[in-house]
PDB file of C-alpha atoms in Angstrom:
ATOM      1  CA  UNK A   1     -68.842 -30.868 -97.972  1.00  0.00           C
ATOM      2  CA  UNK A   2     -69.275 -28.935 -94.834  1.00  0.00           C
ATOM      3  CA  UNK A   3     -67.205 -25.324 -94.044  1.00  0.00           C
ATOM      4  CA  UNK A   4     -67.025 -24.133 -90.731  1.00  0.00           C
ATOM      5  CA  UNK A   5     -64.990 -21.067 -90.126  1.00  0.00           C
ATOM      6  CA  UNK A   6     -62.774 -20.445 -87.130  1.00  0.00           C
ATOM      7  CA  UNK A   7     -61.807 -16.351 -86.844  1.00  0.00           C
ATOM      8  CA  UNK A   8     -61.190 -14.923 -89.848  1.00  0.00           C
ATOM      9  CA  UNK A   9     -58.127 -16.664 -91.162  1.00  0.00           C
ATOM     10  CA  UNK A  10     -58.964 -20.400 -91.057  1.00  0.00           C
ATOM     11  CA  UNK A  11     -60.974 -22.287 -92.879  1.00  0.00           C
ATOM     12  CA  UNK A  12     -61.950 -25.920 -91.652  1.00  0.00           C
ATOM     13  CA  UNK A  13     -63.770 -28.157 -94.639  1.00  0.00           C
ATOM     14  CA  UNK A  14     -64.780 -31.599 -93.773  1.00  0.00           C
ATOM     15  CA  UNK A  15     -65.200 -33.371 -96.843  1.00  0.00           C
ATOM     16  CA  UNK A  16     -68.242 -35.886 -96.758  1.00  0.00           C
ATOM     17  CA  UNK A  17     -67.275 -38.993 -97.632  1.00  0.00           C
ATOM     18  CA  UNK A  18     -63.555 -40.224 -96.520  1.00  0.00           C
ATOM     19  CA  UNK A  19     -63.404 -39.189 -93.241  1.00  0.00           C
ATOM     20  CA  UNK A  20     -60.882 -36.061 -94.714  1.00  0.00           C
ATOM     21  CA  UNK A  21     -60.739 -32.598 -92.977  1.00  0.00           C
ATOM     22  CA  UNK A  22     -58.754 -29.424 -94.459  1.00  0.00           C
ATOM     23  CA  UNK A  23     -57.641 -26.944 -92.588  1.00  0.00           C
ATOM     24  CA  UNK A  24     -57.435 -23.974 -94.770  1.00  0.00           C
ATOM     25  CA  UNK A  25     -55.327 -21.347 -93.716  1.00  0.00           C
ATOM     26  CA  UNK A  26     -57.439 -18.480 -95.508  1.00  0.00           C
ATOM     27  CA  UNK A  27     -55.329 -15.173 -95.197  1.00  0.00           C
ATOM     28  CA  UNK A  28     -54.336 -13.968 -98.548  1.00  0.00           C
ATOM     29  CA  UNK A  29     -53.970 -10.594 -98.444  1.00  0.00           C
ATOM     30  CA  UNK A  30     -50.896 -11.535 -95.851  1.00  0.00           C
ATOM     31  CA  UNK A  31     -49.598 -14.390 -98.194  1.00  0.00           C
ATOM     32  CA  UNK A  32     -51.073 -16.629 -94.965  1.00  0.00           C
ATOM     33  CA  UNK A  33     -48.736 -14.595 -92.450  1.00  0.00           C
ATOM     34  CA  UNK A  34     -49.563 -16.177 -88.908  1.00  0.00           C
ATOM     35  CA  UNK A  35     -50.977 -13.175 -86.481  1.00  0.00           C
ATOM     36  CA  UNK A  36     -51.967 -13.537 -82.800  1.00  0.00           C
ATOM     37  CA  UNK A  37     -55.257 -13.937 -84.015  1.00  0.00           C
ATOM     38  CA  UNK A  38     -54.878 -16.016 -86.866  1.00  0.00           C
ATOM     39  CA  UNK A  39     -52.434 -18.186 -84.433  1.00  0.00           C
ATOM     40  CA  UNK A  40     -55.227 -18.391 -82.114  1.00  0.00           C
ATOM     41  CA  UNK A  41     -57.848 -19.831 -84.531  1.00  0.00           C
ATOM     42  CA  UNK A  42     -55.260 -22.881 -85.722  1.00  0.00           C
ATOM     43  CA  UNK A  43     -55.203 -23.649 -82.524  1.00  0.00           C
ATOM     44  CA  UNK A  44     -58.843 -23.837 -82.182  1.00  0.00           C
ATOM     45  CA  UNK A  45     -59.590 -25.443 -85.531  1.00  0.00           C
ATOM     46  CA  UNK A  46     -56.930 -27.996 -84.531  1.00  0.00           C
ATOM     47  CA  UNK A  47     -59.014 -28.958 -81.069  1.00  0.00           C
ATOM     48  CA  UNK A  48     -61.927 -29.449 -82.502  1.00  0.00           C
ATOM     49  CA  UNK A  49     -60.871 -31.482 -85.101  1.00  0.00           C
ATOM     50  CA  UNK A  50     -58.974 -33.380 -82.766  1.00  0.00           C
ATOM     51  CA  UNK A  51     -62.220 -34.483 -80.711  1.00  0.00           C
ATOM     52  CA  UNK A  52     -63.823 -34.839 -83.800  1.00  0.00           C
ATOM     53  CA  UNK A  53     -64.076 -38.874 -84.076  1.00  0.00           C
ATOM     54  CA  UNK A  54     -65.403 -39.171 -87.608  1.00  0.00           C
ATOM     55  CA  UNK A  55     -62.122 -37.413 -89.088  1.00  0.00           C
ATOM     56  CA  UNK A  56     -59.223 -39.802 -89.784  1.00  0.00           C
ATOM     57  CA  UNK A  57     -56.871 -37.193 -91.976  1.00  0.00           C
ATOM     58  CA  UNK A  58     -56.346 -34.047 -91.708  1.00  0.00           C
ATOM     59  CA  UNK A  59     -54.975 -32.271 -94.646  1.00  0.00           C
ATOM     60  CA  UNK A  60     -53.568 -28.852 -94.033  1.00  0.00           C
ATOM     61  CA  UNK A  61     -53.625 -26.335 -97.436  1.00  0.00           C
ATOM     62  CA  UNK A  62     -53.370 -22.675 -98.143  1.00  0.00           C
ATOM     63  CA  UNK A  63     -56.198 -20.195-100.440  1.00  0.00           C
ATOM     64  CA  UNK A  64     -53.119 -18.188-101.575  1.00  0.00           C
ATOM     65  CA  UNK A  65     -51.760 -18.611-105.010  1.00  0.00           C
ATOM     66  CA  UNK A  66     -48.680 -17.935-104.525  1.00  0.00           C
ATOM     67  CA  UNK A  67     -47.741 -18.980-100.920  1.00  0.00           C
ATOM     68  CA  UNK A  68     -48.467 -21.862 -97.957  1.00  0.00           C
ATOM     69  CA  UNK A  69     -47.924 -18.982 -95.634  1.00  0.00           C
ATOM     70  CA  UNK A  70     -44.951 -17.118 -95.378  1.00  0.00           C
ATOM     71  CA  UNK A  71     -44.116 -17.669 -91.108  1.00  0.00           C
ATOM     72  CA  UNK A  72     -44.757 -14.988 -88.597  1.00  0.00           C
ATOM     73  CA  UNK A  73     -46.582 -11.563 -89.088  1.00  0.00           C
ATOM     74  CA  UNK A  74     -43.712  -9.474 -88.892  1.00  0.00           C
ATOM     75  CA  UNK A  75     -45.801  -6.184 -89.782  1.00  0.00           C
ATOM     76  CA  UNK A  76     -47.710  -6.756 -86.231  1.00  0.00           C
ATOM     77  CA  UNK A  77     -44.195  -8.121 -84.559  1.00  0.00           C
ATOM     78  CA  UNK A  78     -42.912  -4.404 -85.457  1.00  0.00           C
ATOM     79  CA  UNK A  79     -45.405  -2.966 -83.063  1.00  0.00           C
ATOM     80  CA  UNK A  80     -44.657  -5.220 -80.739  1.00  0.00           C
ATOM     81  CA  UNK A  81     -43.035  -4.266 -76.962  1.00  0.00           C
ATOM     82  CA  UNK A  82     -41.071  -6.814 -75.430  1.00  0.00           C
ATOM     83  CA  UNK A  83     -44.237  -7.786 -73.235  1.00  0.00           C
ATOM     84  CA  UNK A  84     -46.623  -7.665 -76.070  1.00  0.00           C
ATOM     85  CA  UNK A  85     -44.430 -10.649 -77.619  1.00  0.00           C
ATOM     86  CA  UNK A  86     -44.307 -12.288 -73.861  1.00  0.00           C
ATOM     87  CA  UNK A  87     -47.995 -12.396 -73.990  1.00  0.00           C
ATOM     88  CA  UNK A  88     -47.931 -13.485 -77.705  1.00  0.00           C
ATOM     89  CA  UNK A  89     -45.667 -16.580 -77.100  1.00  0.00           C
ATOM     90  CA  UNK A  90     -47.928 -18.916 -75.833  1.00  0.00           C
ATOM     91  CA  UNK A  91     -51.053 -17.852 -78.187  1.00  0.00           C
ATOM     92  CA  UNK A  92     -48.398 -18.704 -81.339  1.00  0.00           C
ATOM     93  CA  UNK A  93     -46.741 -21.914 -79.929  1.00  0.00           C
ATOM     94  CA  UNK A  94     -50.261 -22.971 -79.145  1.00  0.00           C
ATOM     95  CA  UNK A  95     -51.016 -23.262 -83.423  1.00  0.00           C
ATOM     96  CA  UNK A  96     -47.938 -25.288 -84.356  1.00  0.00           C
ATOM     97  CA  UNK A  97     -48.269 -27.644 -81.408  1.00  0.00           C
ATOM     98  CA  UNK A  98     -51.919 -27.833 -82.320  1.00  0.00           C
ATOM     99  CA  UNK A  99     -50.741 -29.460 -85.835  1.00  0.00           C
ATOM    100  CA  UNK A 100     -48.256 -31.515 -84.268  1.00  0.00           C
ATOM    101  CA  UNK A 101     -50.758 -33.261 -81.752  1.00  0.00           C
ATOM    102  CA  UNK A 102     -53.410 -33.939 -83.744  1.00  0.00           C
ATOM    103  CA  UNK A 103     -54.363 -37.398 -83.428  1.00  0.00           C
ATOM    104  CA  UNK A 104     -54.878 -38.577 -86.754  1.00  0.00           C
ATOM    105  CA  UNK A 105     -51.998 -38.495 -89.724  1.00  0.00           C
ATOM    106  CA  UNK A 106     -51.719 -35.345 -91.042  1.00  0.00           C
ATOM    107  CA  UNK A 107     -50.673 -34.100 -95.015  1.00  0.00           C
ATOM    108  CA  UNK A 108     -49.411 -31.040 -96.212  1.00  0.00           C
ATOM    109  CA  UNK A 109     -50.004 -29.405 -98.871  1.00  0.00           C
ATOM    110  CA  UNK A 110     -47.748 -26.567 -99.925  1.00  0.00           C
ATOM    111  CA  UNK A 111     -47.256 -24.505-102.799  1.00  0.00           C
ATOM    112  CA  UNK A 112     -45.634 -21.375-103.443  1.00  0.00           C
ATOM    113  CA  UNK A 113     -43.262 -20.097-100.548  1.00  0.00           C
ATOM    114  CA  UNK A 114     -43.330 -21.844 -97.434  1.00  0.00           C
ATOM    115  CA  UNK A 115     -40.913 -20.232 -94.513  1.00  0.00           C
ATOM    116  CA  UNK A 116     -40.448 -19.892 -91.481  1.00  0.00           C
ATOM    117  CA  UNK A 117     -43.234 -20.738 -89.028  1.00  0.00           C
ATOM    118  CA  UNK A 118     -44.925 -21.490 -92.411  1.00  0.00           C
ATOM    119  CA  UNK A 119     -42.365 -24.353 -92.957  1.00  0.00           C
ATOM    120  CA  UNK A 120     -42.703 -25.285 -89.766  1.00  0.00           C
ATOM    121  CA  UNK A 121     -46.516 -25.828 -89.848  1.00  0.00           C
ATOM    122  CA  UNK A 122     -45.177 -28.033 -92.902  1.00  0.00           C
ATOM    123  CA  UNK A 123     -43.069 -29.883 -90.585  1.00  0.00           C
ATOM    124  CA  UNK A 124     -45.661 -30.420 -88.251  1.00  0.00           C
ATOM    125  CA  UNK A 125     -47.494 -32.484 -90.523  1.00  0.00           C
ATOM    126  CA  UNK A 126     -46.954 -36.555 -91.355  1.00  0.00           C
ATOM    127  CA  UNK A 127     -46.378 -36.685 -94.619  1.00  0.00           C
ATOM    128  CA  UNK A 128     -45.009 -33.084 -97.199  1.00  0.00           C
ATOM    129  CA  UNK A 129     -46.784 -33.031-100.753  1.00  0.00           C
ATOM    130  CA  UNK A 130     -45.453 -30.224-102.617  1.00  0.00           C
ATOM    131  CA  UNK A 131     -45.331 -29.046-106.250  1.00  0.00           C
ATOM    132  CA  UNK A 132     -42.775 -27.755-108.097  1.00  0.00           C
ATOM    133  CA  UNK A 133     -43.874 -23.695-107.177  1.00  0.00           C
ATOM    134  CA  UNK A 134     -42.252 -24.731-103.462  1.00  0.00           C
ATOM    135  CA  UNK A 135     -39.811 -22.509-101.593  1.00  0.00           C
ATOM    136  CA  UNK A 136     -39.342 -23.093 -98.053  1.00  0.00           C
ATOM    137  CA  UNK A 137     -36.888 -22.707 -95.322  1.00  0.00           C
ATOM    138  CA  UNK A 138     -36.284 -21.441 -92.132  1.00  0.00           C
ATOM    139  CA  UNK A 139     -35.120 -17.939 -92.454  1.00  0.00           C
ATOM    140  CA  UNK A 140     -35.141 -16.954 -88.535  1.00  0.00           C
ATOM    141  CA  UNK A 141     -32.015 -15.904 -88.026  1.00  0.00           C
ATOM    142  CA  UNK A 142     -31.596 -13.674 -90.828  1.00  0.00           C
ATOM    143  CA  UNK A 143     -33.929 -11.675 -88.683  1.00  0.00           C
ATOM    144  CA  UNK A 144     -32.308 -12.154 -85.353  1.00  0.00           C
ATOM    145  CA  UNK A 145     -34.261 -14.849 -83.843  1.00  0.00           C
ATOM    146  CA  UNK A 146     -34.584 -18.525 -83.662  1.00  0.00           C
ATOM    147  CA  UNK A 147     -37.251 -21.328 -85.577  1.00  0.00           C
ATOM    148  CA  UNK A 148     -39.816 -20.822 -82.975  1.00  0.00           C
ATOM    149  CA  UNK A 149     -42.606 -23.042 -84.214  1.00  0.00           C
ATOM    150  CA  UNK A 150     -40.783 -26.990 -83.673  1.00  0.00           C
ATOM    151  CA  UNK A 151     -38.003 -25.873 -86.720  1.00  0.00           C
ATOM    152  CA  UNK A 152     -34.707 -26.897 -84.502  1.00  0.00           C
ATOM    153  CA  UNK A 153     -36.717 -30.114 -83.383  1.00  0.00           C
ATOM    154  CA  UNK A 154     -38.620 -30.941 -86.349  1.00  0.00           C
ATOM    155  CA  UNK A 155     -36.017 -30.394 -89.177  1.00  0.00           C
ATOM    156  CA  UNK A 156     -33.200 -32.461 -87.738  1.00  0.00           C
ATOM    157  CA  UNK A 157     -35.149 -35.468 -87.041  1.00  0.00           C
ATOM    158  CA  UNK A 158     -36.457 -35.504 -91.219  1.00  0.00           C
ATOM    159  CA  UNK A 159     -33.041 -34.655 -92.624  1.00  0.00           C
ATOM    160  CA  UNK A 160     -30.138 -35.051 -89.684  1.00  0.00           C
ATOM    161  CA  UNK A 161     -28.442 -32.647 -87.545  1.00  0.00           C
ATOM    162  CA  UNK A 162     -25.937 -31.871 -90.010  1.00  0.00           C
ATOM    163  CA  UNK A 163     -28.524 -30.653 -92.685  1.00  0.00           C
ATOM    164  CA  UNK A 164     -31.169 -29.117 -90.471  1.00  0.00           C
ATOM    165  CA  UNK A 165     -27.725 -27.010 -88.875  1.00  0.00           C
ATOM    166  CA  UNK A 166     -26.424 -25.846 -92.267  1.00  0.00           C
ATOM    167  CA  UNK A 167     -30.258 -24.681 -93.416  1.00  0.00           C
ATOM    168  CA  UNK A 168     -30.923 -23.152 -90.058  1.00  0.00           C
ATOM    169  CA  UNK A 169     -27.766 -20.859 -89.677  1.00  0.00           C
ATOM    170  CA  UNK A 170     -27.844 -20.117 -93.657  1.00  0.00           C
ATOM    171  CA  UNK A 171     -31.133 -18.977 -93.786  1.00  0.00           C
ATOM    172  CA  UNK A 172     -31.064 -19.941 -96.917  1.00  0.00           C
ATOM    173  CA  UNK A 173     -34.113 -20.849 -98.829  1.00  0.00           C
ATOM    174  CA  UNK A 174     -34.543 -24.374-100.588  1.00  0.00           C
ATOM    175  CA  UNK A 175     -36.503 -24.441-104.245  1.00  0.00           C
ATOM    176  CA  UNK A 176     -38.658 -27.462-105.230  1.00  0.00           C
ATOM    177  CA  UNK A 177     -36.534 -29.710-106.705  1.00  0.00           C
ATOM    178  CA  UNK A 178     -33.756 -29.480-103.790  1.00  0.00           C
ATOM    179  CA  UNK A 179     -35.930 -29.484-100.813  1.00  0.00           C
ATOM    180  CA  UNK A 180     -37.152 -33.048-102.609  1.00  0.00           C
ATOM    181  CA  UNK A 181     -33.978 -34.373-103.286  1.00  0.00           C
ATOM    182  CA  UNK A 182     -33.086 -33.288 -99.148  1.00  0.00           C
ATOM    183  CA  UNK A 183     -36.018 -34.650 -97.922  1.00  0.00           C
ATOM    184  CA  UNK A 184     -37.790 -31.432 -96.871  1.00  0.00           C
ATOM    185  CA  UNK A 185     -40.794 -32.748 -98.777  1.00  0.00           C
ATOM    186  CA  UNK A 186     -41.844 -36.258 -99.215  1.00  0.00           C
ATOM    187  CA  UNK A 187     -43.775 -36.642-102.747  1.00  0.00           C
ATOM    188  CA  UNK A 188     -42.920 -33.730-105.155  1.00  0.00           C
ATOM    189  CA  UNK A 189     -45.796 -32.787-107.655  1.00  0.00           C
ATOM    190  CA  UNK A 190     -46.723 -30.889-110.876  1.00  0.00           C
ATOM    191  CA  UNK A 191     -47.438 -27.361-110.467  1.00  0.00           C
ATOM    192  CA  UNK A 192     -50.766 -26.675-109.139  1.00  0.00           C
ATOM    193  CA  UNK A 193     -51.372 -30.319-107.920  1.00  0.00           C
ATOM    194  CA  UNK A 194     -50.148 -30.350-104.043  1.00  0.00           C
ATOM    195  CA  UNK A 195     -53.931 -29.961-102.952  1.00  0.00           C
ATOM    196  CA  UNK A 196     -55.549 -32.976-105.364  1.00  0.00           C
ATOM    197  CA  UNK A 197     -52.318 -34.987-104.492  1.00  0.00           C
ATOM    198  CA  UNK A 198     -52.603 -34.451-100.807  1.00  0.00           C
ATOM    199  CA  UNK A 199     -56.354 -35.203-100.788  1.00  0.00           C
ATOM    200  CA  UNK A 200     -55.768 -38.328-102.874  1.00  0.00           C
ATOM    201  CA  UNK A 201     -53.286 -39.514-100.727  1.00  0.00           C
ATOM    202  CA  UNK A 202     -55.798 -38.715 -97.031  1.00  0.00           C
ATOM    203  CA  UNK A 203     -58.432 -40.600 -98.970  1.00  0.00           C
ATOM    204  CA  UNK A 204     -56.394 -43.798 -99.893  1.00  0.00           C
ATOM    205  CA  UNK A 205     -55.474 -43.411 -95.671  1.00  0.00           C
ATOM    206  CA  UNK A 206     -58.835 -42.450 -94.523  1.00  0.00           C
ATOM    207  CA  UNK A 207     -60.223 -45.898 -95.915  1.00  0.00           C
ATOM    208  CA  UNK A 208     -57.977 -47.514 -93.234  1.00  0.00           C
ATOM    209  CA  UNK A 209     -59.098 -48.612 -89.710  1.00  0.00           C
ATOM    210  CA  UNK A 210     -59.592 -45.076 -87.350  1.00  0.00           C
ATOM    211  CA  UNK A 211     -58.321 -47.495 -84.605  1.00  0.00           C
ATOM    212  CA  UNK A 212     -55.256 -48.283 -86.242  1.00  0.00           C
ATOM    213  CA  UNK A 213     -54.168 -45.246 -87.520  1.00  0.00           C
ATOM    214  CA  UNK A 214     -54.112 -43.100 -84.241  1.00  0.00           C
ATOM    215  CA  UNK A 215     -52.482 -45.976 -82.739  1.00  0.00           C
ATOM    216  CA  UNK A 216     -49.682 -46.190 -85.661  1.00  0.00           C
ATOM    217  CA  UNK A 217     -49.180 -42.346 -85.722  1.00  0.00           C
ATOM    218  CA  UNK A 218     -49.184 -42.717 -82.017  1.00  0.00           C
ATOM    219  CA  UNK A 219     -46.310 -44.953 -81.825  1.00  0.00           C
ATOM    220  CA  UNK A 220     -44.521 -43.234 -84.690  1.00  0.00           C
ATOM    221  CA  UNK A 221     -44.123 -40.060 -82.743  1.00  0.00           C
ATOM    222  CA  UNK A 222     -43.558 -41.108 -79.389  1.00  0.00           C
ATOM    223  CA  UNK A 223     -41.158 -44.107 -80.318  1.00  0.00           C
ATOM    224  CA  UNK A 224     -39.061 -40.899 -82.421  1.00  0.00           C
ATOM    225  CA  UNK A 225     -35.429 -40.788 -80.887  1.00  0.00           C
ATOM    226  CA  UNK A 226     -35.633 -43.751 -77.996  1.00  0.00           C
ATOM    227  CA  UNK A 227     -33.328 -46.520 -77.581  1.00  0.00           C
ATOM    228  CA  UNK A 228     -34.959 -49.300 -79.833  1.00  0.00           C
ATOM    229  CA  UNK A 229     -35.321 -51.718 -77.060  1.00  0.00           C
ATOM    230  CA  UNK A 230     -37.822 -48.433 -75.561  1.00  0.00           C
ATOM    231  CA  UNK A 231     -39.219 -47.539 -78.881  1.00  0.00           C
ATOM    232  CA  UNK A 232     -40.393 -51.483 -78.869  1.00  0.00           C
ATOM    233  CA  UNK A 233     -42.010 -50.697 -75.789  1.00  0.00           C
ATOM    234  CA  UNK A 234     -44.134 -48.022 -77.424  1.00  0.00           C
ATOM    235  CA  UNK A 235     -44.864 -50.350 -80.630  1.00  0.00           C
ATOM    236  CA  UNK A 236     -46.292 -53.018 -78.061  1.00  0.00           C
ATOM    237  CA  UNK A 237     -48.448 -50.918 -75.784  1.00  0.00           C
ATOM    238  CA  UNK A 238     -49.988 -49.036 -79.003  1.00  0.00           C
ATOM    239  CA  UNK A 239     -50.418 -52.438 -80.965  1.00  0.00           C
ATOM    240  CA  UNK A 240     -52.210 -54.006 -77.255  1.00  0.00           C
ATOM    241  CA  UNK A 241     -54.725 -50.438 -77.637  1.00  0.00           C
ATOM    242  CA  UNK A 242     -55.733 -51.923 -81.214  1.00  0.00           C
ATOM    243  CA  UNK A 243     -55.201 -55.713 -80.602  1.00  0.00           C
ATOM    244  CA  UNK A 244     -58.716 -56.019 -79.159  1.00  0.00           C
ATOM    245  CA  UNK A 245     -61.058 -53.117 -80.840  1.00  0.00           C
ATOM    246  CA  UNK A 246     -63.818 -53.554 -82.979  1.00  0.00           C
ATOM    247  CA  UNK A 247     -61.819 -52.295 -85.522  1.00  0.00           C
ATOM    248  CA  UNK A 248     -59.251 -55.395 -85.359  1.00  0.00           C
ATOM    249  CA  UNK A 249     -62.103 -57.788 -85.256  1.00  0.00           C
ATOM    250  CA  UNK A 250     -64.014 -56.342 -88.524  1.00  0.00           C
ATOM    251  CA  UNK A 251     -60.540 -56.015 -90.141  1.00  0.00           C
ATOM    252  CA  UNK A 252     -60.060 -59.897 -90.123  1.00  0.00           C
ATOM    253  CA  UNK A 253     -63.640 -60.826 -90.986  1.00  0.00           C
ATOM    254  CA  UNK A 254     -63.738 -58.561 -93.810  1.00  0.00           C
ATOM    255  CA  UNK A 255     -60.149 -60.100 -95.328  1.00  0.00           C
ATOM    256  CA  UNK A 256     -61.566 -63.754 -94.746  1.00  0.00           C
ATOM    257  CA  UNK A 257     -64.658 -62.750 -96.216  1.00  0.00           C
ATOM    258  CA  UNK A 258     -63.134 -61.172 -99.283  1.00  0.00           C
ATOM    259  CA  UNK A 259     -64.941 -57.427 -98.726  1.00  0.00           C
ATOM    260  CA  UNK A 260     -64.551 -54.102 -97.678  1.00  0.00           C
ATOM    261  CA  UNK A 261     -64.079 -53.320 -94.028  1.00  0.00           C
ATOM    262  CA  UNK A 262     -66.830 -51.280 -91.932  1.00  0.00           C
ATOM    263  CA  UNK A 263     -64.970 -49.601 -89.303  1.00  0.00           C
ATOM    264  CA  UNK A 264     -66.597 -49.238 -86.497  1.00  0.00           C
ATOM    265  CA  UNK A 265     -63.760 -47.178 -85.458  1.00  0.00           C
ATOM    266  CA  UNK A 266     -63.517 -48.276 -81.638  1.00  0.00           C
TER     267      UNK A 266
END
């Protein structure tokens, strides 16, 4: 396993066999609190990885024992003047749009409390593993402003307008069990088992074709709230980018000849 560090908050650990990457969000004396420069090194962790062919998952996971991250650094916010958080929008919508368009699926793993634009890096993500330490929510406007990082976007489309309205204007924060039975995670673990889960889970998709999965996620999140007869459209011009790979081709010979497929991942 390879570590490269990007700043002095992220971590990014590309694991050598499997084709899995974590990014590490590495800020514990903050509880993972997202700063302008800790916002800025997501964001650059995330581009490399995404240019990074020979990584098909991306698993995103926290050093902190007690906490995913806990959204925005509201110690540095409180020095803020109104044009220091002008100039700071665009550095912190850069990290949570960095998650979001990373080209390959993408897990969670979150422990511990997870709110605010710490849910929301959560919700950035494919797939939620979580274990049964998990608080999150999106607290914003107990604090007078607004889920900044994707939350009003990214909630409703996982659990409905109806939910994501009544957890947004509550503020209210969901334990384990709850957000699992809402849908705010996907696969709820034992305590102390989100990472291992989460990196089981990127192995078991890493061993599928590179082709196909950034063509599957692809059409997954740009088919998301069309008219079916569009969202069709999407399915077919992502399925005609895999329809003729290499990948496509070895995938058949390998099932007819009863063996394990060698992607050559184009």
């Amino acid at each position: 396993m390879s570590e490269e560090r990007f700043g002095e908050f992220v971590l990014v650990r590309r694991h050598e066999q499997g084709h899995v990457a974590e990014l590490v969000l590495d800020r514990p004396k903050a509880m993972n609190a997202v700063s302008t420069e800790m916002a800025r090194s997501i964001a650059g962790a995330c581009a490399a990885l995404g240019e990074d062919r020979d990584v098909r998952v991306v698993v995103l996971t926290s050093t902190h024992e007690r906490a995913f991250c806990v959204g925005a650094d509201l110690k540095e916010r409180n020095s803020f003047s109104d044009a220091d958080l002008v100039r700071q929008r665009p550095v912190t919508r850069g990290a949570y749009t960095g998650v979001l368009e990373l080209p390959v699926p993408t897990v969670a793993a979150v422990h511990g409390f997870a709110l605010g634009g710490g849910f929301e890096l959560a919700l950035a993500c494919d797939v939620i593993v979580a274990d049964r330490t998990a608080v999150v929510g999106l607290p914003e406007v107990s604090v007078g402003v607004i889920p900044g990082g994707g939350g009003t976007q990214l909630l409703p489309r996982r659990v409905g307008a109806a939910r994501a309205a009544e957890l947004i204007f509550s503020a209210r924060r969901v334990e384990a069990v709850e957000a699992g039975e809402l849908g705010l995670v996907d696969q709820l673990v034992e305590e102390g088992r989100d990472r291992e889960v989460a990196l089981e889970l990127a192995a078991r998709i890493a061993g599928n074709s590179p082709v196909g999965l950034r063509a599957a996620k692809r059409a997954l999140r740009l088919g998301q709230g069309l008219e079916l007869r569009a969202g069709l459209e999407v399915e077919d011009a992502a399925w005609r980018a895999v329809a003729f790979s290499g990948d496509r081709a070895e995938g058949v010979a390998a099932f007819n000849e009863k063996r394990k497929p060698k992607w050559p991942g184009e």
